[in-house]
Amino acid sequence: MTAVFFNAVRKVSLVLALTTSFAAASSTASFAFTSEQQQMCTGDAFRLCSSEIPNIPKITACMIKHRADLSAGCRTVMDRDLAAKKGKLAAQ
């Protein structure tokens, strides 16, 4: 019973940490996450990069490193947003 409780608390803590991290990152231009990215990629972030939570730059690097392992929806959103950021940098 105690193990189940601690496991539930751990999962809730991870969700809160990831949500807080995404919210904090949205105010930072270099690591801004859209609501679509949050929706499509939260599960992948937990599955592939939970050890990096709540460090946004490390989560981002981890997600890029594991691009081949991302769900189709997350990969599509990340690819589109990375291409848009590259386009903005090239235009400057």
JSON list of C-alpha atoms in Angstrom, two decimals:
[
{"chain": "A", "resi": 1, "resn": "MET", "atom": "CA", "xyz": [0.00, 0.00, 0.00]},
{"chain": "A", "resi": 2, "resn": "THR", "atom": "CA", "xyz": [2.79, 2.43, 0.90]},
{"chain": "A", "resi": 3, "resn": "ALA", "atom": "CA", "xyz": [4.67, 1.65, -2.31]},
{"chain": "A", "resi": 4, "resn": "VAL", "atom": "CA", "xyz": [1.56, 2.37, -4.36]},
{"chain": "A", "resi": 5, "resn": "PHE", "atom": "CA", "xyz": [1.11, 5.70, -2.57]},
{"chain": "A", "resi": 6, "resn": "PHE", "atom": "CA", "xyz": [4.74, 6.74, -3.14]},
{"chain": "A", "resi": 7, "resn": "ASN", "atom": "CA", "xyz": [4.56, 5.67, -6.78]},
{"chain": "A", "resi": 8, "resn": "ALA", "atom": "CA", "xyz": [1.45, 7.82, -7.25]},
{"chain": "A", "resi": 9, "resn": "VAL", "atom": "CA", "xyz": [3.10, 10.78, -5.51]},
{"chain": "A", "resi": 10, "resn": "ARG", "atom": "CA", "xyz": [6.18, 10.35, -7.71]},
{"chain": "A", "resi": 11, "resn": "LYS", "atom": "CA", "xyz": [4.08, 10.36, -10.90]},
{"chain": "A", "resi": 12, "resn": "VAL", "atom": "CA", "xyz": [2.15, 13.45, -9.81]},
{"chain": "A", "resi": 13, "resn": "SER", "atom": "CA", "xyz": [5.43, 15.17, -8.91]},
{"chain": "A", "resi": 14, "resn": "LEU", "atom": "CA", "xyz": [6.87, 14.39, -12.34]},
{"chain": "A", "resi": 15, "resn": "VAL", "atom": "CA", "xyz": [3.76, 15.73, -14.06]},
{"chain": "A", "resi": 16, "resn": "LEU", "atom": "CA", "xyz": [3.91, 18.92, -12.00]},
{"chain": "A", "resi": 17, "resn": "ALA", "atom": "CA", "xyz": [7.64, 19.31, -12.64]},
{"chain": "A", "resi": 18, "resn": "LEU", "atom": "CA", "xyz": [7.22, 18.86, -16.38]},
{"chain": "A", "resi": 19, "resn": "THR", "atom": "CA", "xyz": [4.23, 21.20, -16.53]},
{"chain": "A", "resi": 20, "resn": "THR", "atom": "CA", "xyz": [6.08, 23.82, -14.50]},
{"chain": "A", "resi": 21, "resn": "SER", "atom": "CA", "xyz": [9.14, 23.39, -16.69]},
{"chain": "A", "resi": 22, "resn": "PHE", "atom": "CA", "xyz": [7.14, 23.86, -19.86]},
{"chain": "A", "resi": 23, "resn": "ALA", "atom": "CA", "xyz": [5.41, 26.90, -18.39]},
{"chain": "A", "resi": 24, "resn": "ALA", "atom": "CA", "xyz": [8.72, 28.43, -17.36]},
{"chain": "A", "resi": 25, "resn": "ALA", "atom": "CA", "xyz": [10.22, 27.65, -20.74]},
{"chain": "A", "resi": 26, "resn": "SER", "atom": "CA", "xyz": [7.39, 29.32, -22.58]},
{"chain": "A", "resi": 27, "resn": "SER", "atom": "CA", "xyz": [8.61, 32.63, -21.21]},
{"chain": "A", "resi": 28, "resn": "THR", "atom": "CA", "xyz": [12.11, 31.98, -22.57]},
{"chain": "A", "resi": 29, "resn": "ALA", "atom": "CA", "xyz": [12.44, 32.59, -26.30]},
{"chain": "A", "resi": 30, "resn": "SER", "atom": "CA", "xyz": [15.14, 30.00, -26.96]},
{"chain": "A", "resi": 31, "resn": "PHE", "atom": "CA", "xyz": [13.22, 27.16, -25.31]},
{"chain": "A", "resi": 32, "resn": "ALA", "atom": "CA", "xyz": [9.60, 28.16, -25.85]},
{"chain": "A", "resi": 33, "resn": "PHE", "atom": "CA", "xyz": [7.18, 25.26, -26.10]},
{"chain": "A", "resi": 34, "resn": "THR", "atom": "CA", "xyz": [3.81, 25.65, -27.73]},
{"chain": "A", "resi": 35, "resn": "SER", "atom": "CA", "xyz": [0.67, 24.15, -26.23]},
{"chain": "A", "resi": 36, "resn": "GLU", "atom": "CA", "xyz": [0.64, 21.77, -29.19]},
{"chain": "A", "resi": 37, "resn": "GLN", "atom": "CA", "xyz": [4.18, 20.58, -28.35]},
{"chain": "A", "resi": 38, "resn": "GLN", "atom": "CA", "xyz": [3.14, 20.08, -24.73]},
{"chain": "A", "resi": 39, "resn": "GLN", "atom": "CA", "xyz": [0.11, 18.08, -25.78]},
{"chain": "A", "resi": 40, "resn": "MET", "atom": "CA", "xyz": [1.91, 15.96, -28.36]},
{"chain": "A", "resi": 41, "resn": "CYS", "atom": "CA", "xyz": [5.23, 15.46, -26.56]},
{"chain": "A", "resi": 42, "resn": "THR", "atom": "CA", "xyz": [4.59, 15.23, -22.81]},
{"chain": "A", "resi": 43, "resn": "GLY", "atom": "CA", "xyz": [4.25, 11.43, -22.93]},
{"chain": "A", "resi": 44, "resn": "ASP", "atom": "CA", "xyz": [7.44, 11.14, -24.96]},
{"chain": "A", "resi": 45, "resn": "ALA", "atom": "CA", "xyz": [9.30, 13.42, -22.56]},
{"chain": "A", "resi": 46, "resn": "PHE", "atom": "CA", "xyz": [8.32, 11.20, -19.64]},
{"chain": "A", "resi": 47, "resn": "ARG", "atom": "CA", "xyz": [9.07, 8.00, -21.54]},
{"chain": "A", "resi": 48, "resn": "LEU", "atom": "CA", "xyz": [12.41, 9.02, -23.04]},
{"chain": "A", "resi": 49, "resn": "CYS", "atom": "CA", "xyz": [13.78, 11.89, -20.96]},
{"chain": "A", "resi": 50, "resn": "SER", "atom": "CA", "xyz": [12.33, 11.69, -17.45]},
{"chain": "A", "resi": 51, "resn": "SER", "atom": "CA", "xyz": [15.83, 11.75, -15.95]},
{"chain": "A", "resi": 52, "resn": "GLU", "atom": "CA", "xyz": [16.30, 15.27, -17.38]},
{"chain": "A", "resi": 53, "resn": "ILE", "atom": "CA", "xyz": [13.14, 16.77, -15.86]},
{"chain": "A", "resi": 54, "resn": "PRO", "atom": "CA", "xyz": [12.91, 19.71, -14.95]},
{"chain": "A", "resi": 55, "resn": "ASN", "atom": "CA", "xyz": [15.95, 20.97, -16.94]},
{"chain": "A", "resi": 56, "resn": "ILE", "atom": "CA", "xyz": [14.38, 22.33, -20.16]},
{"chain": "A", "resi": 57, "resn": "PRO", "atom": "CA", "xyz": [17.61, 22.55, -22.22]},
{"chain": "A", "resi": 58, "resn": "LYS", "atom": "CA", "xyz": [18.47, 18.96, -21.28]},
{"chain": "A", "resi": 59, "resn": "ILE", "atom": "CA", "xyz": [14.93, 17.75, -22.05]},
{"chain": "A", "resi": 60, "resn": "THR", "atom": "CA", "xyz": [15.11, 19.48, -25.43]},
{"chain": "A", "resi": 61, "resn": "ALA", "atom": "CA", "xyz": [18.52, 17.95, -26.21]},
{"chain": "A", "resi": 62, "resn": "CYS", "atom": "CA", "xyz": [17.27, 14.54, -25.09]},
{"chain": "A", "resi": 63, "resn": "MET", "atom": "CA", "xyz": [14.16, 14.79, -27.27]},
{"chain": "A", "resi": 64, "resn": "ILE", "atom": "CA", "xyz": [16.29, 15.75, -30.27]},
{"chain": "A", "resi": 65, "resn": "LYS", "atom": "CA", "xyz": [18.71, 12.90, -29.53]},
{"chain": "A", "resi": 66, "resn": "HIS", "atom": "CA", "xyz": [15.80, 10.44, -29.37]},
{"chain": "A", "resi": 67, "resn": "ARG", "atom": "CA", "xyz": [14.03, 11.87, -32.43]},
{"chain": "A", "resi": 68, "resn": "ALA", "atom": "CA", "xyz": [13.71, 8.42, -34.01]},
{"chain": "A", "resi": 69, "resn": "ASP", "atom": "CA", "xyz": [11.95, 7.14, -30.87]},
{"chain": "A", "resi": 70, "resn": "LEU", "atom": "CA", "xyz": [9.39, 9.97, -30.65]},
{"chain": "A", "resi": 71, "resn": "SER", "atom": "CA", "xyz": [5.74, 9.38, -31.38]},
{"chain": "A", "resi": 72, "resn": "ALA", "atom": "CA", "xyz": [4.69, 10.47, -34.87]},
{"chain": "A", "resi": 73, "resn": "GLY", "atom": "CA", "xyz": [2.75, 13.48, -33.56]},
{"chain": "A", "resi": 74, "resn": "CYS", "atom": "CA", "xyz": [5.58, 14.73, -31.37]},
{"chain": "A", "resi": 75, "resn": "ARG", "atom": "CA", "xyz": [8.16, 14.25, -34.12]},
{"chain": "A", "resi": 76, "resn": "THR", "atom": "CA", "xyz": [5.98, 16.20, -36.57]},
{"chain": "A", "resi": 77, "resn": "VAL", "atom": "CA", "xyz": [5.50, 19.11, -34.16]},
{"chain": "A", "resi": 78, "resn": "MET", "atom": "CA", "xyz": [9.17, 19.23, -33.18]},
{"chain": "A", "resi": 79, "resn": "ASP", "atom": "CA", "xyz": [10.39, 19.03, -36.79]},
{"chain": "A", "resi": 80, "resn": "ARG", "atom": "CA", "xyz": [8.05, 21.82, -37.86]},
{"chain": "A", "resi": 81, "resn": "ASP", "atom": "CA", "xyz": [9.02, 24.07, -34.97]},
{"chain": "A", "resi": 82, "resn": "LEU", "atom": "CA", "xyz": [12.76, 23.41, -35.36]},
{"chain": "A", "resi": 83, "resn": "ALA", "atom": "CA", "xyz": [12.52, 24.24, -39.08]},
{"chain": "A", "resi": 84, "resn": "ALA", "atom": "CA", "xyz": [10.67, 27.46, -38.24]},
{"chain": "A", "resi": 85, "resn": "LYS", "atom": "CA", "xyz": [13.36, 28.44, -35.71]},
{"chain": "A", "resi": 86, "resn": "LYS", "atom": "CA", "xyz": [16.11, 27.72, -38.24]},
{"chain": "A", "resi": 87, "resn": "GLY", "atom": "CA", "xyz": [14.29, 29.88, -40.77]},
{"chain": "A", "resi": 88, "resn": "LYS", "atom": "CA", "xyz": [14.07, 32.76, -38.30]},
{"chain": "A", "resi": 89, "resn": "LEU", "atom": "CA", "xyz": [17.79, 32.47, -37.49]},
{"chain": "A", "resi": 90, "resn": "ALA", "atom": "CA", "xyz": [18.71, 32.43, -41.18]},
{"chain": "A", "resi": 91, "resn": "ALA", "atom": "CA", "xyz": [16.60, 35.55, -41.80]},
{"chain": "A", "resi": 92, "resn": "GLN", "atom": "CA", "xyz": [18.45, 37.55, -39.14]}
]
